[in-house]
CSV table of C-alpha atoms in Angstrom, one decimal:
chain,number,residue,atom,x,y,z
A,3,UNK,CA,-2.6,-32.0,-23.7
A,4,UNK,CA,-1.5,-32.4,-27.4
A,5,UNK,CA,-3.7,-29.5,-28.2
A,6,UNK,CA,-1.7,-27.3,-25.9
A,7,UNK,CA,1.6,-28.3,-27.4
A,8,UNK,CA,0.4,-27.5,-30.9
A,9,UNK,CA,-0.6,-24.1,-29.9
A,10,UNK,CA,2.5,-23.3,-27.7
A,11,UNK,CA,4.3,-21.5,-30.5
A,12,UNK,CA,1.3,-19.3,-31.3
A,13,UNK,CA,0.9,-18.5,-27.7
A,14,UNK,CA,4.5,-17.4,-27.3
A,15,UNK,CA,4.3,-15.2,-30.4
A,16,UNK,CA,1.1,-13.5,-29.2
A,17,UNK,CA,2.6,-13.1,-25.7
A,18,UNK,CA,5.6,-11.2,-27.2
A,19,UNK,CA,3.3,-8.9,-29.1
A,20,UNK,CA,1.1,-8.3,-26.1
A,21,UNK,CA,4.1,-7.4,-24.0
A,22,UNK,CA,5.2,-4.7,-26.4
A,23,UNK,CA,1.8,-3.2,-27.1
A,24,UNK,CA,1.1,0.3,-26.1
A,25,UNK,CA,-2.5,0.4,-27.4
A,26,UNK,CA,-5.6,-0.8,-25.5
A,27,UNK,CA,-6.8,-4.0,-27.3
A,28,UNK,CA,-10.4,-3.2,-26.2
A,29,UNK,CA,-10.3,0.1,-28.1
A,30,UNK,CA,-10.1,-1.6,-31.5
A,31,UNK,CA,-13.5,-1.7,-33.3
A,32,UNK,CA,-14.6,-5.3,-34.0
A,33,UNK,CA,-15.1,-4.7,-37.7
A,34,UNK,CA,-11.7,-3.1,-38.3
A,35,UNK,CA,-9.7,-6.3,-38.1
A,36,UNK,CA,-10.0,-9.9,-39.3
A,37,UNK,CA,-8.7,-11.6,-36.1
A,38,UNK,CA,-10.2,-10.0,-33.1
A,39,UNK,CA,-7.7,-9.5,-30.3
A,40,UNK,CA,-8.5,-10.4,-26.7
A,41,UNK,CA,-10.7,-7.8,-25.0
A,42,UNK,CA,-12.3,-6.2,-28.1
A,43,UNK,CA,-15.8,-5.2,-27.3
A,44,UNK,CA,-18.5,-7.1,-29.3
A,45,UNK,CA,-21.4,-5.2,-30.8
A,46,UNK,CA,-23.2,-3.8,-27.8
A,47,UNK,CA,-26.6,-5.0,-26.8
A,48,UNK,CA,-29.2,-2.2,-26.2
A,49,UNK,CA,-28.6,-0.1,-23.1
A,50,UNK,CA,-31.2,0.5,-20.5
A,51,UNK,CA,-33.2,3.8,-20.3
A,52,UNK,CA,-31.4,7.0,-19.2
A,53,UNK,CA,-33.0,6.7,-15.8
A,54,UNK,CA,-33.2,3.6,-13.6
A,55,UNK,CA,-36.7,2.0,-13.7
A,56,UNK,CA,-39.0,2.2,-10.7
A,57,UNK,CA,-39.4,-0.7,-8.3
A,58,UNK,CA,-41.1,-3.6,-10.1
A,59,UNK,CA,-44.6,-4.6,-9.6
A,60,UNK,CA,-43.7,-8.2,-10.7
A,61,UNK,CA,-40.7,-10.3,-10.1
A,62,UNK,CA,-38.2,-10.1,-13.0
A,63,UNK,CA,-38.0,-6.3,-13.6
A,64,UNK,CA,-34.7,-4.5,-13.0
A,65,UNK,CA,-34.4,-2.5,-9.8
A,66,UNK,CA,-31.5,-0.3,-8.6
A,67,UNK,CA,-31.1,-0.2,-4.8
A,68,UNK,CA,-28.2,2.0,-4.1
A,69,UNK,CA,-28.1,1.4,-0.4
A,70,UNK,CA,-29.3,-2.0,0.6
A,71,UNK,CA,-27.1,-4.9,-0.6
A,72,UNK,CA,-28.7,-8.0,-2.0
A,73,UNK,CA,-27.3,-10.1,0.8
A,74,UNK,CA,-26.0,-9.3,4.2
A,75,UNK,CA,-22.4,-7.9,4.2
A,76,UNK,CA,-19.8,-10.6,4.1
A,77,UNK,CA,-17.6,-9.2,6.8
A,78,UNK,CA,-17.3,-5.6,8.0
A,79,UNK,CA,-17.0,-2.4,5.9
A,80,UNK,CA,-15.4,-2.0,2.5
A,81,UNK,CA,-11.6,-2.0,2.7
A,82,UNK,CA,-9.4,0.9,2.0
A,83,UNK,CA,-6.1,0.4,0.2
A,84,UNK,CA,-4.1,-2.4,1.7
A,85,UNK,CA,-1.5,-2.2,4.5
A,86,UNK,CA,2.1,-3.3,4.3
A,87,UNK,CA,2.5,-7.0,3.5
A,88,UNK,CA,0.0,-7.3,0.8
A,89,UNK,CA,1.0,-8.1,-2.8
A,90,UNK,CA,2.4,-5.0,-4.5
A,91,UNK,CA,1.6,-4.0,-8.0
A,92,UNK,CA,5.1,-4.4,-9.2
A,93,UNK,CA,5.3,-8.0,-7.9
A,94,UNK,CA,2.8,-9.3,-10.5
A,95,UNK,CA,1.9,-6.6,-13.0
A,96,UNK,CA,3.3,-3.9,-15.3
A,97,UNK,CA,1.7,-1.0,-17.2
A,98,UNK,CA,1.3,-1.9,-20.9
A,99,UNK,CA,0.0,1.4,-22.3
A,100,UNK,CA,-0.7,5.0,-21.3
A,101,UNK,CA,2.2,5.3,-18.9
A,102,UNK,CA,1.8,9.1,-18.7
A,103,UNK,CA,-1.7,8.6,-17.3
A,104,UNK,CA,-0.7,6.1,-14.5
A,105,UNK,CA,0.3,7.1,-11.0
A,106,UNK,CA,0.8,5.2,-7.8
A,107,UNK,CA,-0.8,7.0,-4.9
A,108,UNK,CA,-1.0,5.8,-1.3
A,109,UNK,CA,1.5,4.2,1.0
A,110,UNK,CA,3.5,2.0,0.4
A,111,UNK,CA,4.0,3.0,-3.2
A,112,UNK,CA,2.8,0.2,-5.4
A,113,UNK,CA,-0.1,-0.8,-3.2
A,114,UNK,CA,-2.5,1.0,-5.5
A,115,UNK,CA,-2.4,2.1,-9.1
A,116,UNK,CA,-4.5,4.8,-10.5
A,117,UNK,CA,-5.4,4.7,-14.2
A,118,UNK,CA,-6.3,7.8,-16.1
A,119,UNK,CA,-8.1,8.6,-19.4
A,120,UNK,CA,-7.8,11.9,-21.3
A,121,UNK,CA,-8.5,12.9,-24.8
A,122,UNK,CA,-5.1,11.6,-26.0
A,123,UNK,CA,-5.0,8.1,-24.5
A,124,UNK,CA,-6.3,5.8,-21.8
A,125,UNK,CA,-4.1,3.5,-19.8
A,126,UNK,CA,-3.8,-0.1,-18.6
A,127,UNK,CA,-1.8,-2.9,-17.1
A,128,UNK,CA,-1.3,-6.6,-17.5
A,129,UNK,CA,-0.1,-9.5,-15.3
A,130,UNK,CA,3.5,-10.7,-15.9
A,131,UNK,CA,2.2,-14.3,-16.2
A,132,UNK,CA,-1.0,-16.0,-17.2
A,133,UNK,CA,-3.0,-18.3,-14.8
A,134,UNK,CA,-4.7,-21.6,-15.3
A,135,UNK,CA,-7.5,-22.0,-12.7
A,136,UNK,CA,-7.7,-20.2,-9.4
A,137,UNK,CA,-9.4,-17.6,-7.3
A,138,UNK,CA,-8.3,-14.2,-8.6
A,139,UNK,CA,-9.5,-10.7,-7.5
A,140,UNK,CA,-8.7,-7.1,-7.0
A,141,UNK,CA,-10.5,-4.1,-5.7
A,142,UNK,CA,-11.6,-1.1,-7.9
A,143,UNK,CA,-12.9,2.4,-7.2
A,144,UNK,CA,-14.5,3.7,-10.4
A,145,UNK,CA,-14.6,7.1,-12.0
A,146,UNK,CA,-16.9,9.4,-10.1
A,147,UNK,CA,-19.3,12.1,-11.4
A,148,UNK,CA,-20.1,12.3,-15.1
A,149,UNK,CA,-18.3,9.2,-16.5
A,150,UNK,CA,-20.4,8.8,-19.6
A,151,UNK,CA,-18.5,7.2,-22.5
A,152,UNK,CA,-15.8,5.7,-20.3
A,153,UNK,CA,-15.2,2.0,-19.9
A,154,UNK,CA,-13.2,0.7,-16.9
A,155,UNK,CA,-12.3,-3.0,-17.3
A,156,UNK,CA,-10.8,-5.9,-15.4
A,157,UNK,CA,-10.7,-9.1,-17.3
A,158,UNK,CA,-8.8,-12.3,-18.0
A,159,UNK,CA,-7.8,-13.3,-21.5
A,160,UNK,CA,-5.6,-15.8,-23.3
A,161,UNK,CA,-3.4,-15.0,-26.3
A,162,UNK,CA,-4.3,-17.9,-28.6
A,163,UNK,CA,-5.8,-17.1,-32.0
A,164,UNK,CA,-9.1,-18.5,-30.7
A,165,UNK,CA,-8.8,-17.0,-27.3
A,166,UNK,CA,-10.7,-17.4,-24.0
A,167,UNK,CA,-11.8,-14.4,-22.0
A,168,UNK,CA,-13.7,-13.5,-18.8
A,169,UNK,CA,-14.8,-9.8,-18.6
A,170,UNK,CA,-15.8,-7.3,-16.1
A,171,UNK,CA,-16.6,-4.0,-18.0
A,172,UNK,CA,-17.9,-1.0,-16.1
A,173,UNK,CA,-19.9,1.3,-18.3
A,174,UNK,CA,-19.8,5.0,-17.4
A,175,UNK,CA,-22.9,7.0,-16.6
A,176,UNK,CA,-24.3,10.5,-16.5
A,177,UNK,CA,-24.1,12.0,-13.0
A,178,UNK,CA,-26.8,10.6,-10.7
A,179,UNK,CA,-27.4,7.5,-12.7
A,180,UNK,CA,-26.2,4.0,-11.7
A,181,UNK,CA,-23.1,2.4,-13.2
A,182,UNK,CA,-23.8,-0.7,-15.4
A,183,UNK,CA,-21.6,-3.8,-15.0
A,184,UNK,CA,-21.3,-5.9,-18.2
A,185,UNK,CA,-19.8,-9.4,-18.0
A,186,UNK,CA,-19.0,-11.6,-20.9
A,187,UNK,CA,-17.5,-15.0,-21.6
A,188,UNK,CA,-15.4,-15.9,-24.7
A,189,UNK,CA,-14.7,-19.6,-25.4
A,190,UNK,CA,-12.2,-20.3,-28.2
A,191,UNK,CA,-12.9,-16.9,-29.8
A,192,UNK,CA,-16.7,-17.0,-29.5
A,193,UNK,CA,-18.3,-14.4,-27.2
A,194,UNK,CA,-21.8,-12.8,-27.6
A,195,UNK,CA,-22.6,-13.9,-24.0
A,196,UNK,CA,-23.1,-10.4,-22.5
A,197,UNK,CA,-25.1,-9.9,-19.3
A,198,UNK,CA,-25.6,-6.4,-17.8
A,199,UNK,CA,-26.6,-5.5,-14.2
A,200,UNK,CA,-27.1,-2.5,-12.1
A,201,UNK,CA,-24.8,-2.6,-9.1
A,202,UNK,CA,-26.5,-2.3,-5.7
A,203,UNK,CA,-24.0,0.3,-4.5
A,204,UNK,CA,-22.1,3.3,-5.8
A,205,UNK,CA,-18.8,1.8,-7.1
A,206,UNK,CA,-17.2,5.2,-7.4
A,207,UNK,CA,-17.6,6.0,-3.6
A,208,UNK,CA,-15.2,3.4,-2.3
A,209,UNK,CA,-13.3,0.2,-3.2
A,210,UNK,CA,-15.2,-3.0,-3.9
A,211,UNK,CA,-13.9,-6.4,-4.7
A,212,UNK,CA,-14.4,-8.1,-8.1
A,213,UNK,CA,-13.2,-11.6,-8.7
A,214,UNK,CA,-13.2,-14.8,-10.6
A,215,UNK,CA,-13.3,-18.3,-9.2
A,216,UNK,CA,-12.3,-20.8,-12.0
A,217,UNK,CA,-12.0,-24.5,-11.7
A,218,UNK,CA,-12.8,-27.6,-13.8
A,219,UNK,CA,-16.5,-27.5,-13.0
A,220,UNK,CA,-17.5,-23.9,-13.1
A,221,UNK,CA,-16.6,-20.2,-13.3
A,222,UNK,CA,-18.0,-17.7,-10.8
A,223,UNK,CA,-18.2,-14.0,-11.3
A,224,UNK,CA,-18.0,-12.4,-7.8
A,225,UNK,CA,-18.8,-8.9,-6.5
A,226,UNK,CA,-17.8,-8.4,-2.9
A,227,UNK,CA,-18.0,-12.3,-2.7
A,228,UNK,CA,-21.5,-12.3,-4.0
A,229,UNK,CA,-22.1,-14.5,-7.0
A,230,UNK,CA,-23.6,-12.5,-9.9
A,231,UNK,CA,-23.0,-15.0,-12.7
A,232,UNK,CA,-22.0,-18.7,-13.2
A,233,UNK,CA,-20.6,-20.4,-16.3
A,234,UNK,CA,-20.7,-24.2,-15.9
A,235,UNK,CA,-18.5,-26.8,-17.7
A,236,UNK,CA,-21.1,-28.4,-19.9
A,237,UNK,CA,-18.7,-29.4,-22.7
A,238,UNK,CA,-19.1,-33.1,-22.1
A,239,UNK,CA,-22.9,-33.0,-22.5
A,240,UNK,CA,-22.8,-32.7,-26.3
A,241,UNK,CA,-21.2,-30.9,-29.3
A,242,UNK,CA,-23.9,-28.3,-29.2
A,243,UNK,CA,-22.5,-26.9,-26.0
A,244,UNK,CA,-19.6,-24.4,-26.0
A,245,UNK,CA,-16.1,-25.7,-25.1
A,246,UNK,CA,-15.1,-25.0,-21.6
A,247,UNK,CA,-12.0,-22.9,-20.6
A,248,UNK,CA,-9.7,-25.7,-19.6
A,249,UNK,CA,-6.4,-25.5,-21.4
A,250,UNK,CA,-5.7,-21.9,-22.2
A,251,UNK,CA,-3.9,-19.9,-19.4
A,252,UNK,CA,-5.2,-16.3,-19.2
A,253,UNK,CA,-3.4,-13.1,-18.4
A,254,UNK,CA,-5.1,-10.5,-16.1
A,255,UNK,CA,-5.7,-7.1,-17.8
A,256,UNK,CA,-7.1,-3.9,-16.5
A,257,UNK,CA,-7.7,-0.6,-18.4
A,258,UNK,CA,-9.7,2.6,-18.8
A,259,UNK,CA,-10.5,3.8,-22.3
A,260,UNK,CA,-12.9,5.8,-24.4
A,261,UNK,CA,-16.0,3.7,-25.4
A,262,UNK,CA,-18.3,6.6,-26.2
A,263,UNK,CA,-19.4,5.0,-29.5
A,264,UNK,CA,-21.3,2.3,-27.6
A,265,UNK,CA,-20.8,2.3,-23.8
A,266,UNK,CA,-23.4,4.7,-22.5
A,267,UNK,CA,-27.0,4.2,-23.8
A,268,UNK,CA,-25.7,2.7,-27.0
A,269,UNK,CA,-23.5,5.7,-27.7
A,270,UNK,CA,-26.2,8.4,-27.1
A,271,UNK,CA,-24.2,9.9,-24.2
A,272,UNK,CA,-20.7,11.0,-25.4
A,273,UNK,CA,-17.6,11.6,-23.3
A,274,UNK,CA,-17.5,15.1,-21.8
A,275,UNK,CA,-13.8,15.9,-22.1
A,276,UNK,CA,-14.2,19.0,-19.9
A,277,UNK,CA,-14.3,16.4,-17.1
A,278,UNK,CA,-10.9,14.9,-17.9
A,279,UNK,CA,-8.8,13.2,-16.6
A,280,UNK,CA,-11.1,10.3,-15.7
A,281,UNK,CA,-9.5,8.3,-12.9
A,282,UNK,CA,-10.1,4.8,-11.7
A,283,UNK,CA,-8.1,3.1,-8.9
A,284,UNK,CA,-7.1,-0.6,-8.4
A,285,UNK,CA,-5.7,-2.2,-5.2
A,286,UNK,CA,-5.5,-5.4,-3.3
A,287,UNK,CA,-4.2,-7.6,-6.1
A,288,UNK,CA,-5.0,-11.1,-5.0
A,289,UNK,CA,-3.4,-13.7,-7.3
A,290,UNK,CA,-1.9,-16.0,-4.7
A,291,UNK,CA,-4.7,-18.6,-4.7
A,292,UNK,CA,-4.2,-19.5,-8.4
A,293,UNK,CA,-1.8,-21.4,-10.6
A,294,UNK,CA,0.8,-19.2,-12.4
A,295,UNK,CA,2.1,-20.5,-15.7
A,296,UNK,CA,5.7,-19.3,-16.3
A,297,UNK,CA,6.4,-21.2,-19.5
A,298,UNK,CA,4.9,-22.2,-22.8
A,299,UNK,CA,5.2,-25.9,-22.6
A,300,UNK,CA,2.8,-28.8,-21.8
A,301,UNK,CA,4.5,-29.5,-18.5
A,302,UNK,CA,3.4,-26.1,-17.1
A,303,UNK,CA,-0.2,-27.0,-17.9
A,304,UNK,CA,0.3,-30.4,-16.2
A,305,UNK,CA,1.5,-28.6,-13.1
A,306,UNK,CA,-1.6,-26.6,-12.9
A,307,UNK,CA,-3.8,-29.6,-13.5
A,308,UNK,CA,-2.1,-31.4,-10.6
A,309,UNK,CA,-2.4,-28.4,-8.4
A,310,UNK,CA,-6.1,-28.2,-9.1
A,311,UNK,CA,-6.6,-31.6,-7.5
A,312,UNK,CA,-5.6,-30.3,-4.0
A,313,UNK,CA,-6.5,-26.7,-4.3
A,314,UNK,CA,-9.1,-24.8,-2.2
A,315,UNK,CA,-10.7,-23.3,-5.4
A,316,UNK,CA,-11.5,-26.8,-6.7
A,317,UNK,CA,-12.6,-28.5,-3.5
A,318,UNK,CA,-16.0,-30.1,-3.2
A,319,UNK,CA,-17.6,-26.9,-1.8
A,320,UNK,CA,-16.6,-25.0,-5.0
A,321,UNK,CA,-17.7,-27.6,-7.6
A,322,UNK,CA,-21.4,-26.9,-7.2
A,323,UNK,CA,-23.4,-23.8,-6.2
A,324,UNK,CA,-24.3,-23.5,-2.6
A,325,UNK,CA,-27.8,-22.6,-1.5
A,326,UNK,CA,-26.7,-19.1,-0.7
A,327,UNK,CA,-25.1,-18.7,-4.2
A,328,UNK,CA,-28.3,-19.9,-5.9
A,329,UNK,CA,-30.2,-17.3,-4.0
A,330,UNK,CA,-27.7,-14.7,-5.0
A,331,UNK,CA,-28.1,-15.6,-8.6
A,332,UNK,CA,-31.9,-15.6,-8.4
A,333,UNK,CA,-31.9,-12.2,-6.7
A,334,UNK,CA,-29.5,-10.8,-9.4
A,335,UNK,CA,-31.8,-12.1,-12.2
A,336,UNK,CA,-35.0,-10.9,-10.5
A,337,UNK,CA,-33.8,-7.5,-9.3
A,338,UNK,CA,-30.6,-6.3,-11.0
A,339,UNK,CA,-30.2,-7.7,-14.5
A,340,UNK,CA,-31.1,-5.3,-17.3
A,341,UNK,CA,-29.7,-7.3,-20.3
A,342,UNK,CA,-29.2,-11.0,-20.8
A,343,UNK,CA,-28.1,-12.6,-24.0
A,344,UNK,CA,-30.2,-15.6,-23.0
A,345,UNK,CA,-33.4,-13.7,-23.5
A,346,UNK,CA,-32.5,-11.6,-26.5
A,347,UNK,CA,-34.7,-13.1,-29.3
A,348,UNK,CA,-33.5,-10.4,-31.7
A,349,UNK,CA,-30.0,-11.8,-31.6
A,350,UNK,CA,-30.7,-15.4,-31.2
A,351,UNK,CA,-33.5,-17.3,-33.0
A,352,UNK,CA,-32.9,-20.2,-30.5
A,353,UNK,CA,-31.9,-19.6,-26.9
A,354,UNK,CA,-28.3,-20.6,-26.4
A,355,UNK,CA,-28.2,-24.1,-25.0
A,356,UNK,CA,-26.0,-23.3,-22.0
A,357,UNK,CA,-28.5,-20.7,-20.6
A,358,UNK,CA,-30.8,-23.3,-19.0
A,359,UNK,CA,-27.9,-24.6,-17.0
A,360,UNK,CA,-26.2,-21.4,-16.1
A,361,UNK,CA,-29.3,-19.8,-14.5
A,362,UNK,CA,-30.6,-21.7,-11.4
């Protein structure tokens, strides 16, 4: 806890800067600044071919199945925007840049926010408070048609100098090609842990849920409650393992921005501005099963650590992977993954040590 207190002032200063910012932190090139802000995209790993590969002859090749899900549906059809009684956008979030490109369609007003991107600016929003542990999610409907060059994001990030971050980044596509979902994990300012998958559905046709379950043992990346990635707490196994995300509360950010330099086939497909504005919608903001940090002192962190002990997101069932989750991860690896930092010998002479633990 002494570590948190020492960083409290830095956290407050960064939080004030983040509150007043009107530029997307993810749009800043990584080589243009000395201290990389939360959300800046790292050098992109190679993108997959322009067309999805055919069904594999052997296990381990990527496959795009736009109709059949990798598991049976969790419960019923995909939800539409929420009814009265759900958390409204204004309750927990505010727009932090690109106000002219944000609208609030649907009824009641505030149940859904639509972010837009044109050739002048993107747009985005941020949570009013950071969170330390919890089960956080929202539903997204992505840009349809030719979205090449666009990046729609939903991520958690702290505001320490050596920040922590958990990313969902949806990389646009040329019409008729599948979207790519890139996930990444930053631990105390160190990222380079990208994984990319083809989604098994069209994410621009309807709303789908994307979420994070984060406790003291593991972090789950969830798509419609299906586990697509796990990041275990292995910090106690030795100094060669990366530090776990245990003491830095993280804000929720969402945005749409122009990533044509790298996002689609490594920058080969540029943004077609004749298609502007590019629109993505967010709804069903679920932040209630998480610990909100309203101050910058150690006591706030202690409250979240105490809440963790009795929380549903840290109960025995969520401290290890279930058999179903293990099968989800294996199916993701065998059928949907198209890039994994764990197997990139060009970037890493030695496989990162956490990889053997994070893949079942």
